[in-house]
Tab-separated table of C-alpha atoms and ligand atoms in Angstrom:
chain	number	residue	atom	x	y	z
A	1	MET	CA	-25.681	13.061	-12.321
A	2	ASN	CA	-27.699	13.367	-9.030
A	3	GLN	CA	-26.443	12.266	-5.642
A	4	ASN	CA	-28.087	8.770	-5.872
A	5	ASP	CA	-26.416	8.088	-9.334
A	6	LEU	CA	-23.128	8.931	-7.675
A	7	LEU	CA	-23.785	6.519	-4.824
A	8	ASN	CA	-24.830	3.731	-7.212
A	9	THR	CA	-21.845	4.255	-9.442
A	10	THR	CA	-19.534	3.898	-6.532
A	11	SER	CA	-21.162	0.852	-4.864
A	12	ALA	CA	-21.423	-0.892	-8.185
A	13	THR	CA	-17.731	-0.307	-8.768
A	14	ILE	CA	-16.643	-1.537	-5.324
A	15	HIS	CA	-19.005	-4.478	-5.613
A	16	GLU	CA	-17.341	-5.441	-8.950
A	17	ALA	CA	-14.004	-4.898	-7.572
A	18	ARG	CA	-14.694	-7.271	-4.766
A	19	GLN	CA	-15.869	-9.896	-7.206
A	20	GLU	CA	-12.848	-9.330	-9.460
A	21	MET	CA	-10.613	-9.706	-6.411
A	22	ALA	CA	-12.247	-12.990	-5.414
A	23	ASN	CA	-11.886	-14.202	-9.074
A	24	LEU	CA	-8.232	-13.305	-9.274
A	25	LEU	CA	-7.346	-14.840	-5.880
A	26	GLU	CA	-9.298	-17.970	-6.820
A	27	ALA	CA	-7.371	-18.350	-10.032
A	28	ARG	CA	-4.001	-17.487	-8.669
A	29	PRO	CA	-1.138	-19.939	-8.987
A	30	ALA	CA	0.235	-20.342	-5.447
A	31	ASN	CA	3.918	-19.892	-6.441
A	32	TYR	CA	3.655	-16.992	-8.838
A	33	SER	CA	3.574	-13.220	-8.168
A	34	LEU	CA	0.157	-11.670	-8.323
A	35	PRO	CA	-1.764	-10.255	-11.327
A	36	GLN	CA	-0.969	-6.615	-11.943
A	37	PRO	CA	-4.287	-5.106	-10.653
A	38	LEU	CA	-3.495	-6.488	-7.267
A	39	TYR	CA	-0.432	-4.250	-7.076
A	40	ASN	CA	-1.629	-1.162	-8.817
A	41	ASP	CA	-5.392	-0.845	-9.161
A	42	PRO	CA	-7.108	1.859	-6.905
A	43	GLN	CA	-10.284	-0.252	-6.627
A	44	MET	CA	-8.336	-3.403	-5.679
A	45	PHE	CA	-6.483	-1.258	-3.142
A	46	ARG	CA	-9.914	-0.334	-1.687
A	47	VAL	CA	-10.752	-3.967	-1.277
A	48	ASP	CA	-7.351	-4.528	0.460
A	49	VAL	CA	-8.160	-1.766	2.832
A	50	GLU	CA	-11.636	-3.086	3.624
A	51	GLU	CA	-10.799	-6.735	3.941
A	52	VAL	CA	-7.263	-6.475	5.465
A	53	PHE	CA	-6.499	-3.146	7.012
A	54	GLN	CA	-9.921	-2.436	8.387
A	55	LYS	CA	-10.597	-6.063	9.629
A	56	GLU	CA	-7.375	-7.639	10.763
A	57	TRP	CA	-4.990	-7.109	13.718
A	58	LEU	CA	-2.230	-4.552	12.897
A	59	PHE	CA	0.908	-3.716	14.745
A	60	VAL	CA	0.853	0.000	15.551
A	61	GLY	CA	3.735	0.626	18.133
A	62	MET	CA	5.363	-0.339	21.446
A	63	SER	CA	3.826	0.245	24.889
A	64	SER	CA	6.990	1.837	26.058
A	65	GLU	CA	6.395	4.701	23.677
A	66	ILE	CA	3.501	5.798	25.883
A	67	PRO	CA	4.755	5.018	29.525
A	68	ALA	CA	2.620	7.339	31.521
A	69	ARG	CA	-0.907	8.447	31.889
A	70	GLY	CA	-2.061	10.557	28.969
A	71	ASP	CA	0.805	9.739	26.687
A	72	TYR	CA	-0.431	9.033	23.107
A	73	PHE	CA	0.631	8.389	19.647
A	74	THR	CA	-1.415	8.591	16.463
A	75	VAL	CA	-1.296	6.472	13.387
A	76	GLU	CA	-3.075	6.513	10.007
A	77	VAL	CA	-4.396	3.228	8.636
A	78	ALA	CA	-5.125	4.140	5.050
A	79	GLN	CA	-7.714	6.959	5.529
A	80	ASN	CA	-8.484	5.950	9.118
A	81	PRO	CA	-6.805	8.088	11.814
A	82	VAL	CA	-6.286	6.133	14.978
A	83	LEU	CA	-5.290	7.222	18.502
A	84	VAL	CA	-3.537	5.109	21.061
A	85	VAL	CA	-3.417	6.311	24.648
A	86	ARG	CA	-2.381	5.209	28.123
A	87	ASP	CA	-5.112	5.520	30.714
A	88	ALA	CA	-4.715	6.455	34.364
A	89	ASP	CA	-5.058	2.673	35.353
A	90	GLY	CA	-1.949	1.919	33.048
A	91	SER	CA	-4.129	0.215	30.345
A	92	ILE	CA	-3.686	1.055	26.724
A	93	ASN	CA	-6.742	2.034	24.552
A	94	ALA	CA	-7.215	2.699	20.990
A	95	PHE	CA	-9.862	5.038	19.540
A	96	HIS	CA	-10.954	6.161	16.057
A	97	ASN	CA	-9.315	9.668	15.991
A	98	THR	CA	-12.453	11.466	14.731
A	99	CYS	CA	-14.480	13.784	16.914
A	100	ARG	CA	-18.113	12.970	17.536
A	101	HIS	CA	-19.197	16.492	16.913
A	102	ARG	CA	-18.297	17.087	13.240
A	103	GLY	CA	-15.549	14.616	12.830
A	104	SER	CA	-12.348	16.580	13.112
A	105	ARG	CA	-9.196	14.638	14.161
A	106	VAL	CA	-8.954	15.082	17.856
A	107	CYS	CA	-5.157	14.501	18.363
A	108	THR	CA	-3.254	16.066	15.541
A	109	GLU	CA	0.265	15.466	16.591
A	110	HIS	CA	2.350	12.278	15.889
A	111	ARG	CA	2.783	11.788	19.606
A	112	GLY	CA	2.086	13.757	22.803
A	113	LYS	CA	0.858	14.011	26.416
A	114	VAL	CA	-2.599	15.210	27.416
A	115	ALA	CA	-4.775	15.414	30.644
A	116	ASN	CA	-7.874	14.925	28.527
A	117	LEU	CA	-8.424	14.631	24.744
A	118	VAL	CA	-9.586	18.043	23.430
A	119	CYS	CA	-10.724	18.516	19.825
A	120	PRO	CA	-9.085	21.591	18.302
A	121	TYR	CA	-12.195	22.547	16.374
A	122	HIS	CA	-14.796	23.396	19.047
A	123	GLN	CA	-13.114	22.008	22.106
A	124	TRP	CA	-15.299	18.987	22.741
A	125	THR	CA	-13.269	17.232	25.549
A	126	TYR	CA	-13.076	13.478	26.101
A	127	ASP	CA	-11.433	11.596	29.045
A	128	LEU	CA	-8.711	8.972	28.445
A	129	LYS	CA	-11.463	6.299	28.256
A	130	GLY	CA	-13.022	8.268	25.370
A	131	ASN	CA	-16.087	9.443	27.257
A	132	LEU	CA	-17.377	12.900	26.288
A	133	LEU	CA	-16.814	15.112	29.364
A	134	PHE	CA	-17.694	18.525	27.867
A	135	ALA	CA	-19.462	19.783	24.739
A	136	GLY	CA	-19.883	23.424	25.705
A	137	THR	CA	-23.321	24.969	26.542
A	138	GLU	CA	-24.544	25.305	22.956
A	139	MET	CA	-25.807	21.753	22.153
A	140	GLY	CA	-29.359	22.142	23.403
A	141	ASP	CA	-31.382	20.219	26.001
A	142	SER	CA	-31.965	17.023	23.933
A	143	PHE	CA	-28.225	16.434	23.461
A	144	GLU	CA	-27.180	13.082	24.978
A	145	GLN	CA	-23.645	13.645	26.075
A	146	GLN	CA	-23.057	9.913	27.029
A	147	GLU	CA	-23.987	8.922	23.577
A	148	HIS	CA	-21.097	10.857	21.982
A	149	GLY	CA	-17.985	9.204	23.232
A	150	LEU	CA	-15.164	8.441	20.990
A	151	LYS	CA	-15.354	5.189	19.112
A	152	LYS	CA	-13.184	2.443	20.342
A	153	ALA	CA	-10.943	0.274	18.208
A	154	HIS	CA	-10.021	-3.173	19.473
A	155	CYS	CA	-6.549	-2.963	21.168
A	156	LYS	CA	-4.395	-5.664	22.681
A	157	THR	CA	-0.864	-5.483	24.067
A	158	ALA	CA	1.668	-8.511	24.595
A	159	GLY	CA	5.378	-8.306	25.400
A	160	GLY	CA	5.154	-4.540	24.719
A	161	PHE	CA	3.763	-4.872	21.288
A	162	VAL	CA	0.479	-2.905	20.761
A	163	PHE	CA	-1.983	-4.253	18.074
A	164	VAL	CA	-5.278	-2.639	17.021
A	165	CYS	CA	-8.134	-3.965	15.002
A	166	LEU	CA	-10.608	-1.580	13.316
A	167	GLY	CA	-13.143	-4.231	12.474
A	168	LYS	CA	-16.529	-4.270	14.273
A	169	GLU	CA	-15.566	-7.743	15.700
A	170	GLU	CA	-12.261	-9.169	16.256
A	171	PRO	CA	-11.161	-11.627	13.519
A	172	GLU	CA	-11.409	-15.288	14.316
A	173	GLY	CA	-8.241	-17.309	14.714
A	174	ASP	CA	-5.302	-18.056	17.033
A	175	PHE	CA	-4.139	-14.495	17.664
A	176	ASP	CA	-4.454	-14.926	21.586
A	177	GLU	CA	-2.099	-17.930	21.340
A	178	PHE	CA	0.431	-15.913	19.435
A	179	LEU	CA	0.148	-13.225	22.021
A	180	THR	CA	0.741	-15.674	24.961
A	181	THR	CA	3.988	-16.865	23.159
A	182	LEU	CA	4.977	-13.314	22.280
A	183	GLU	CA	4.654	-12.432	25.936
A	184	GLU	CA	6.882	-15.340	26.959
A	185	TYR	CA	9.602	-14.713	24.320
A	186	MET	CA	9.660	-10.923	25.084
A	187	GLU	CA	9.957	-11.477	28.858
A	188	PRO	CA	13.816	-11.179	28.899
A	189	TYR	CA	13.683	-7.817	27.187
A	190	ASP	CA	11.470	-6.005	29.876
A	191	VAL	CA	9.949	-3.698	27.245
A	192	GLU	CA	8.376	-1.452	29.889
A	193	ASN	CA	11.833	-0.400	30.933
A	194	THR	CA	12.886	0.622	27.357
A	195	LYS	CA	12.619	3.891	25.532
A	196	LEU	CA	12.515	4.932	21.970
A	197	ALA	CA	15.935	6.050	20.836
A	198	VAL	CA	15.324	6.969	17.243
A	199	GLU	CA	12.538	6.695	14.644
A	200	SER	CA	12.365	6.854	10.835
A	201	ASN	CA	9.387	7.293	8.595
A	202	MET	CA	10.135	6.350	5.002
A	203	TYR	CA	7.754	7.055	2.183
A	204	GLU	CA	7.750	4.420	-0.660
A	205	LYS	CA	6.071	4.542	-4.060
A	206	ALA	CA	5.144	0.870	-3.973
A	207	ASN	CA	2.053	-1.128	-3.014
A	208	TRP	CA	2.232	-2.489	0.605
A	209	LYS	CA	2.441	-6.080	-0.582
A	210	LEU	CA	5.613	-5.324	-2.442
A	211	VAL	CA	7.091	-4.034	0.800
A	212	ILE	CA	6.222	-7.198	2.579
A	213	GLU	CA	7.220	-9.477	-0.314
A	214	ASN	CA	10.651	-7.748	-0.231
A	215	ASN	CA	11.004	-8.308	3.439
A	216	ARG	CA	9.955	-11.996	3.225
A	217	GLU	CA	13.002	-13.070	1.079
A	218	CYS	CA	16.729	-12.590	1.271
A	219	TYR	CA	17.245	-13.668	-2.354
A	220	HIS	CA	17.995	-9.866	-2.958
A	221	CYS	CA	20.367	-9.497	0.028
A	222	ALA	CA	23.599	-10.593	-1.540
A	223	GLY	CA	23.222	-8.070	-4.425
A	224	ASN	CA	21.873	-5.240	-2.364
A	225	HIS	CA	22.651	-5.165	1.382
A	226	PRO	CA	26.352	-5.200	2.212
A	227	GLU	CA	25.834	-3.396	5.579
A	228	LEU	CA	23.065	-5.760	6.595
A	229	LEU	CA	25.106	-8.895	5.582
A	230	ASN	CA	28.076	-7.936	7.860
A	231	THR	CA	25.835	-9.552	10.641
A	232	LEU	CA	22.614	-11.050	9.227
A	233	LEU	CA	22.525	-14.617	8.036
A	234	GLU	CA	20.668	-14.891	4.865
A	235	TRP	CA	18.244	-17.658	5.867
A	236	ASP	CA	15.148	-17.194	7.877
A	237	ASP	CA	15.170	-20.192	10.032
A	238	THR	CA	17.573	-22.358	12.125
A	239	ASN	CA	16.606	-25.547	10.139
A	240	ASP	CA	17.101	-24.108	6.682
A	241	PRO	CA	18.254	-26.766	4.221
A	242	ARG	CA	21.017	-24.423	3.018
A	243	ALA	CA	22.573	-24.159	6.477
A	244	SER	CA	26.205	-25.127	6.387
A	245	GLU	CA	27.958	-27.289	8.943
A	246	GLU	CA	29.652	-24.197	10.391
A	247	PHE	CA	26.291	-22.603	11.040
A	248	LYS	CA	24.890	-25.752	12.658
A	249	GLU	CA	27.935	-25.724	15.040
A	250	HIS	CA	27.545	-22.024	15.695
A	251	TYR	CA	23.752	-22.484	16.320
A	252	ALA	CA	24.356	-25.462	18.645
A	253	THR	CA	26.845	-23.375	20.760
A	254	GLN	CA	24.565	-20.305	20.876
A	255	SER	CA	21.373	-22.138	21.598
A	256	ALA	CA	23.131	-24.077	24.551
A	257	GLU	CA	24.048	-20.652	26.007
A	258	TRP	CA	20.604	-19.277	25.539
A	259	ASP	CA	19.103	-22.524	27.075
A	260	ALA	CA	21.398	-22.184	30.107
A	261	GLU	CA	19.990	-18.615	30.760
A	262	GLY	CA	16.416	-19.609	30.141
A	263	ILE	CA	16.196	-17.484	26.940
A	264	PRO	CA	13.427	-18.828	24.506
A	265	HIS	CA	14.632	-19.398	20.916
A	266	GLU	CA	12.698	-22.095	19.281
A	267	HIS	CA	10.604	-21.356	16.133
A	268	GLN	CA	6.954	-20.788	16.957
A	269	SER	CA	4.303	-20.000	14.279
A	270	PHE	CA	0.577	-19.462	14.242
A	271	GLY	CA	-2.140	-19.099	11.550
A	272	PRO	CA	-2.271	-19.804	7.848
A	273	GLY	CA	0.897	-18.942	6.008
A	274	LEU	CA	2.871	-18.626	9.335
A	275	ARG	CA	1.037	-15.368	9.868
A	276	ASN	CA	2.557	-14.794	13.191
A	277	ARG	CA	6.003	-16.244	13.781
A	278	ILE	CA	8.880	-15.964	16.235
A	279	VAL	CA	12.344	-17.432	15.952
A	280	ARG	CA	15.710	-16.510	17.560
A	281	MET	CA	18.461	-16.710	14.839
A	282	PRO	CA	22.099	-16.421	15.581
A	283	LEU	CA	23.954	-13.573	13.906
A	284	LYS	CA	27.034	-14.124	11.902
A	285	LYS	CA	29.861	-15.725	14.110
A	286	GLY	CA	31.821	-13.083	15.881
A	287	THR	CA	29.139	-10.394	15.738
A	288	LYS	CA	26.880	-9.349	18.527
A	289	VAL	CA	24.222	-7.008	17.158
A	290	MET	CA	23.141	-5.495	13.797
A	291	THR	CA	25.632	-2.596	13.753
A	292	LEU	CA	27.978	-1.930	10.953
A	293	ASP	CA	30.807	-3.581	12.704
A	294	GLY	CA	28.638	-6.056	14.771
A	295	GLU	CA	29.769	-4.605	18.090
A	296	ALA	CA	27.357	-3.223	20.775
A	297	GLY	CA	25.021	-0.379	19.719
A	298	CYS	CA	24.361	0.530	23.493
A	299	LYS	CA	26.365	-0.166	26.536
A	300	LYS	CA	23.336	-1.195	28.635
A	301	LEU	CA	21.916	-4.570	27.922
A	302	LEU	CA	18.072	-4.861	27.869
A	303	GLY	CA	16.070	-6.480	30.676
A	304	ARG	CA	17.652	-9.464	32.345
A	305	ILE	CA	19.972	-10.270	29.438
A	306	LYS	CA	23.702	-11.007	30.414
A	307	ASN	CA	24.995	-12.417	27.176
A	308	PRO	CA	25.693	-9.719	24.494
A	309	GLN	CA	25.222	-12.582	21.851
A	310	MET	CA	21.475	-13.004	21.832
A	311	GLY	CA	21.401	-13.320	17.976
A	312	SER	CA	18.287	-11.617	16.665
A	313	MET	CA	14.760	-12.719	17.680
A	314	ARG	CA	12.781	-12.195	14.504
A	315	ILE	CA	9.045	-11.571	15.008
A	316	LEU	CA	6.819	-11.548	12.083
A	317	HIS	CA	3.233	-10.230	12.180
A	318	LEU	CA	1.290	-10.172	8.823
A	319	PRO	CA	0.169	-7.980	7.302
A	320	ASN	CA	2.401	-5.195	8.554
A	321	SER	CA	5.303	-5.861	10.720
A	322	TRP	CA	8.699	-7.578	11.208
A	323	ASN	CA	11.067	-7.033	14.007
A	324	HIS	CA	14.647	-7.713	15.359
A	325	MET	CA	15.216	-8.179	19.047
A	326	GLN	CA	18.885	-8.124	20.070
A	327	SER	CA	20.811	-8.022	23.310
A	328	ASP	CA	21.299	-4.234	23.706
A	329	HIS	CA	18.544	-2.720	21.474
A	330	PHE	CA	15.580	-3.827	19.348
A	331	ILE	CA	14.174	-2.683	16.021
A	332	VAL	CA	10.487	-2.758	15.164
A	333	PHE	CA	9.160	-2.128	11.563
A	334	ARG	CA	5.634	-1.129	10.593
A	335	VAL	CA	4.201	-0.877	7.155
A	336	LEU	CA	1.015	1.075	6.491
A	337	PRO	CA	-0.652	1.561	3.104
A	338	ILE	CA	-1.362	4.985	1.666
A	339	SER	CA	-2.697	4.234	-1.757
A	340	ALA	CA	-2.355	1.497	-4.295
A	341	GLN	CA	1.176	2.642	-5.129
A	342	GLU	CA	2.243	4.310	-1.856
A	343	SER	CA	3.238	2.993	1.550
A	344	ILE	CA	4.977	4.275	4.612
A	345	VAL	CA	7.577	2.155	6.382
A	346	THR	CA	8.257	3.190	9.965
A	347	THR	CA	11.299	1.872	11.806
A	348	LYS	CA	11.965	2.421	15.543
A	349	TRP	CA	15.019	1.557	17.599
A	350	PHE	CA	14.611	1.055	21.322
A	351	VAL	CA	17.313	0.873	24.145
A	352	HIS	CA	17.238	0.489	27.847
A	353	LYS	CA	15.406	3.439	29.421
A	354	ASP	CA	18.397	4.328	31.653
A	355	ALA	CA	20.751	4.310	28.741
A	356	VAL	CA	22.113	7.921	28.169
A	357	GLU	CA	22.301	9.206	24.641
A	358	GLY	CA	25.854	10.252	23.769
A	359	VAL	CA	27.301	8.259	26.693
A	360	ASP	CA	25.735	4.707	26.327
A	361	TYR	CA	24.634	4.968	22.741
A	362	ASP	CA	24.873	7.115	19.599
A	363	PRO	CA	21.591	7.159	17.644
A	364	ALA	CA	23.511	7.820	14.493
A	365	ARG	CA	25.405	4.536	14.901
A	366	LEU	CA	22.337	2.604	15.997
A	367	ARG	CA	20.497	3.453	12.893
A	368	GLN	CA	23.277	3.140	10.291
A	369	VAL	CA	22.604	-0.440	9.085
A	370	TRP	CA	18.844	-0.275	8.791
A	371	ASP	CA	18.795	3.138	7.311
A	372	ALA	CA	21.047	1.931	4.514
A	373	THR	CA	19.045	-1.251	4.300
A	374	ASN	CA	15.665	0.491	4.181
A	375	GLU	CA	16.821	2.923	1.474
A	376	GLN	CA	18.136	-0.058	-0.626
A	377	ASP	CA	14.765	-1.789	-0.150
A	378	ARG	CA	12.799	1.383	-0.945
A	379	ILE	CA	14.547	1.634	-4.310
A	380	LEU	CA	13.990	-2.158	-4.975
A	381	GLY	CA	10.328	-1.784	-4.045
A	382	GLU	CA	9.833	1.308	-6.290
A	383	GLU	CA	11.537	-0.337	-9.285
A	384	ASN	CA	9.435	-3.493	-8.707
A	385	GLN	CA	6.310	-1.287	-8.773
A	386	ARG	CA	7.315	0.612	-11.976
A	387	GLY	CA	8.079	-2.748	-13.760
A	388	ILE	CA	4.831	-4.314	-12.675
A	389	ASN	CA	2.913	-1.283	-14.085
A	390	SER	CA	4.121	-2.166	-17.505
A	391	ILE	CA	1.794	-3.755	-20.091
A	392	GLY	CA	4.659	-6.270	-20.429
A	393	TYR	CA	4.379	-7.476	-16.808
A	394	GLN	CA	3.394	-11.075	-16.283
A	395	PRO	CA	3.398	-12.788	-12.921
A	396	GLY	CA	6.537	-14.708	-12.428
A	397	PRO	CA	7.621	-17.697	-10.379
A	398	TYR	CA	8.904	-17.535	-6.739
A	399	SER	CA	12.016	-19.497	-5.889
A	400	GLU	CA	11.282	-22.456	-3.631
A	401	SER	CA	14.430	-22.288	-1.660
A	402	PHE	CA	14.663	-18.476	-1.364
A	403	GLU	CA	11.159	-17.151	-1.558
A	404	PHE	CA	9.046	-19.544	0.428
A	405	GLY	CA	8.402	-16.634	2.865
A	406	ILE	CA	6.503	-14.878	0.036
A	407	VAL	CA	4.588	-18.059	-0.802
A	408	ASN	CA	3.493	-18.118	2.874
A	409	PHE	CA	2.547	-14.462	2.835
A	410	MET	CA	0.431	-14.875	-0.325
A	411	GLU	CA	-1.223	-17.886	1.221
A	412	TRP	CA	-2.242	-15.916	4.295
A	413	TYR	CA	-3.273	-12.804	2.192
A	414	SER	CA	-5.352	-14.841	-0.262
A	415	GLU	CA	-7.037	-16.907	2.391
A	416	THR	CA	-7.845	-13.966	4.514
A	417	VAL	CA	-9.224	-11.873	1.851
A	418	GLN	CA	-11.341	-14.606	0.267
A	419	GLN	CA	-12.682	-15.649	3.702
A	420	ASN	CA	-13.456	-11.945	4.560
A	421	LEU	CA	-15.185	-11.303	1.212
A	422	LYS	CA	-17.348	-14.535	1.742
A	423	LYS	CA	-18.513	-13.314	5.106
A	424	ARG	CA	-19.916	-10.072	3.735
B	501	LIG	O1	14.087	-8.744	7.944
B	501	LIG	C1	15.221	-9.007	7.562
B	501	LIG	O2	16.053	-9.047	8.420
B	501	LIG	C2	15.503	-9.428	6.246
B	501	LIG	C3	15.931	-8.200	5.508
B	501	LIG	C4	15.871	-8.694	4.029
B	501	LIG	C5	15.200	-9.990	4.097
B	501	LIG	N1	14.623	-10.108	5.450
B	501	LIG	C6	14.412	-11.465	5.882
B	502	LIG	FE1	-14.634	18.380	17.314
B	502	LIG	FE2	-16.349	20.192	16.669
B	502	LIG	S1	-15.515	18.854	15.438
B	502	LIG	S2	-15.479	19.769	18.582
B	503	LIG	FE1	15.981	-6.017	1.774
């Protein structure tokens, strides 16, 4: 087989995979789980990467992780290394973390601080805006230094959330409207004055969509999450039809307090399948935050917050993030795909930047509930994947009352992939 045959084989396969994906999504019943290949086939995974992770807005981290000039973090979006760095003017930029010489990763650490970005291979040096400053003396007279800057990725920040988009163009849609609302809802938390208290990176042998599906329903909570259910209410919105009279009273009291303090709480959603959504939900009566006993996780409240009972402001961003904002700490979650049957779930806990570890907060206490919950969800996701791999697997129905969040996710996923495929 010569080089051309190889290329032809590959492109024919991916072309077929795109067609197959379009057919499967077209034929999919809206309230059933997906056909097997969409959860385990490497070629279908490749289409997911091309049409979702290399084109859509993704949550990558918080601005307060890189508070000063030259602070950076790196992230891998499938096989794409990405670098997010704070510039001297305070702005945050994202680059493809691949050197314009022969392609080495430039920043190799998970996070760090630099004056300039220096490639470890042959020391090509870029400034924080990605301009190539120095390429040694060996590149010859015809070498155009200014043509060899790092490639930029689209990057937007709102309310402390940093999003990147690896597509050539930004996707169409109402993302900016979501960002405006996010900024407004996040104002009380003053994210710039927070710091990362603790982080976990969990490897999960499951397709990324199974991780998101699991998060979009609490049908599994009663049977699996005793720690989480000490404080979390099982429904996802304040107007859930299952809400009891007791909940309605509790919500009325809480929301009146929030209104009095000018704390936003009403449900807002954007895009197909409620792709981006924000709602503040009360926690269980008598609890303050998502710790094991529902008592404070940190002695310092965030931003301008005075009331320890802020409930949890839940922020969803499809395809890869859900979040819980509370009075004294907030927790962000990020899912990134590795392969058809592998994902990585990153969880980060933030506290006030002046809070002192061991005095105001104990990281071990802070992380207890979600460490337990993540581990329980990892096992559920992996068992889900193993069962789906069976020749006996057949797509099954979602519950209308408990799994509407998955129906929404699938609506967004299906519409996005189909539209992106059509635009090719
Ligand atoms: O994100 C949450 O809080 C929960 C965990 C399980 C279901 N999901 C809505
Ligand atoms: Fe970066 Fe050579 S690959 S300097
Ligand atoms: Fe769960």
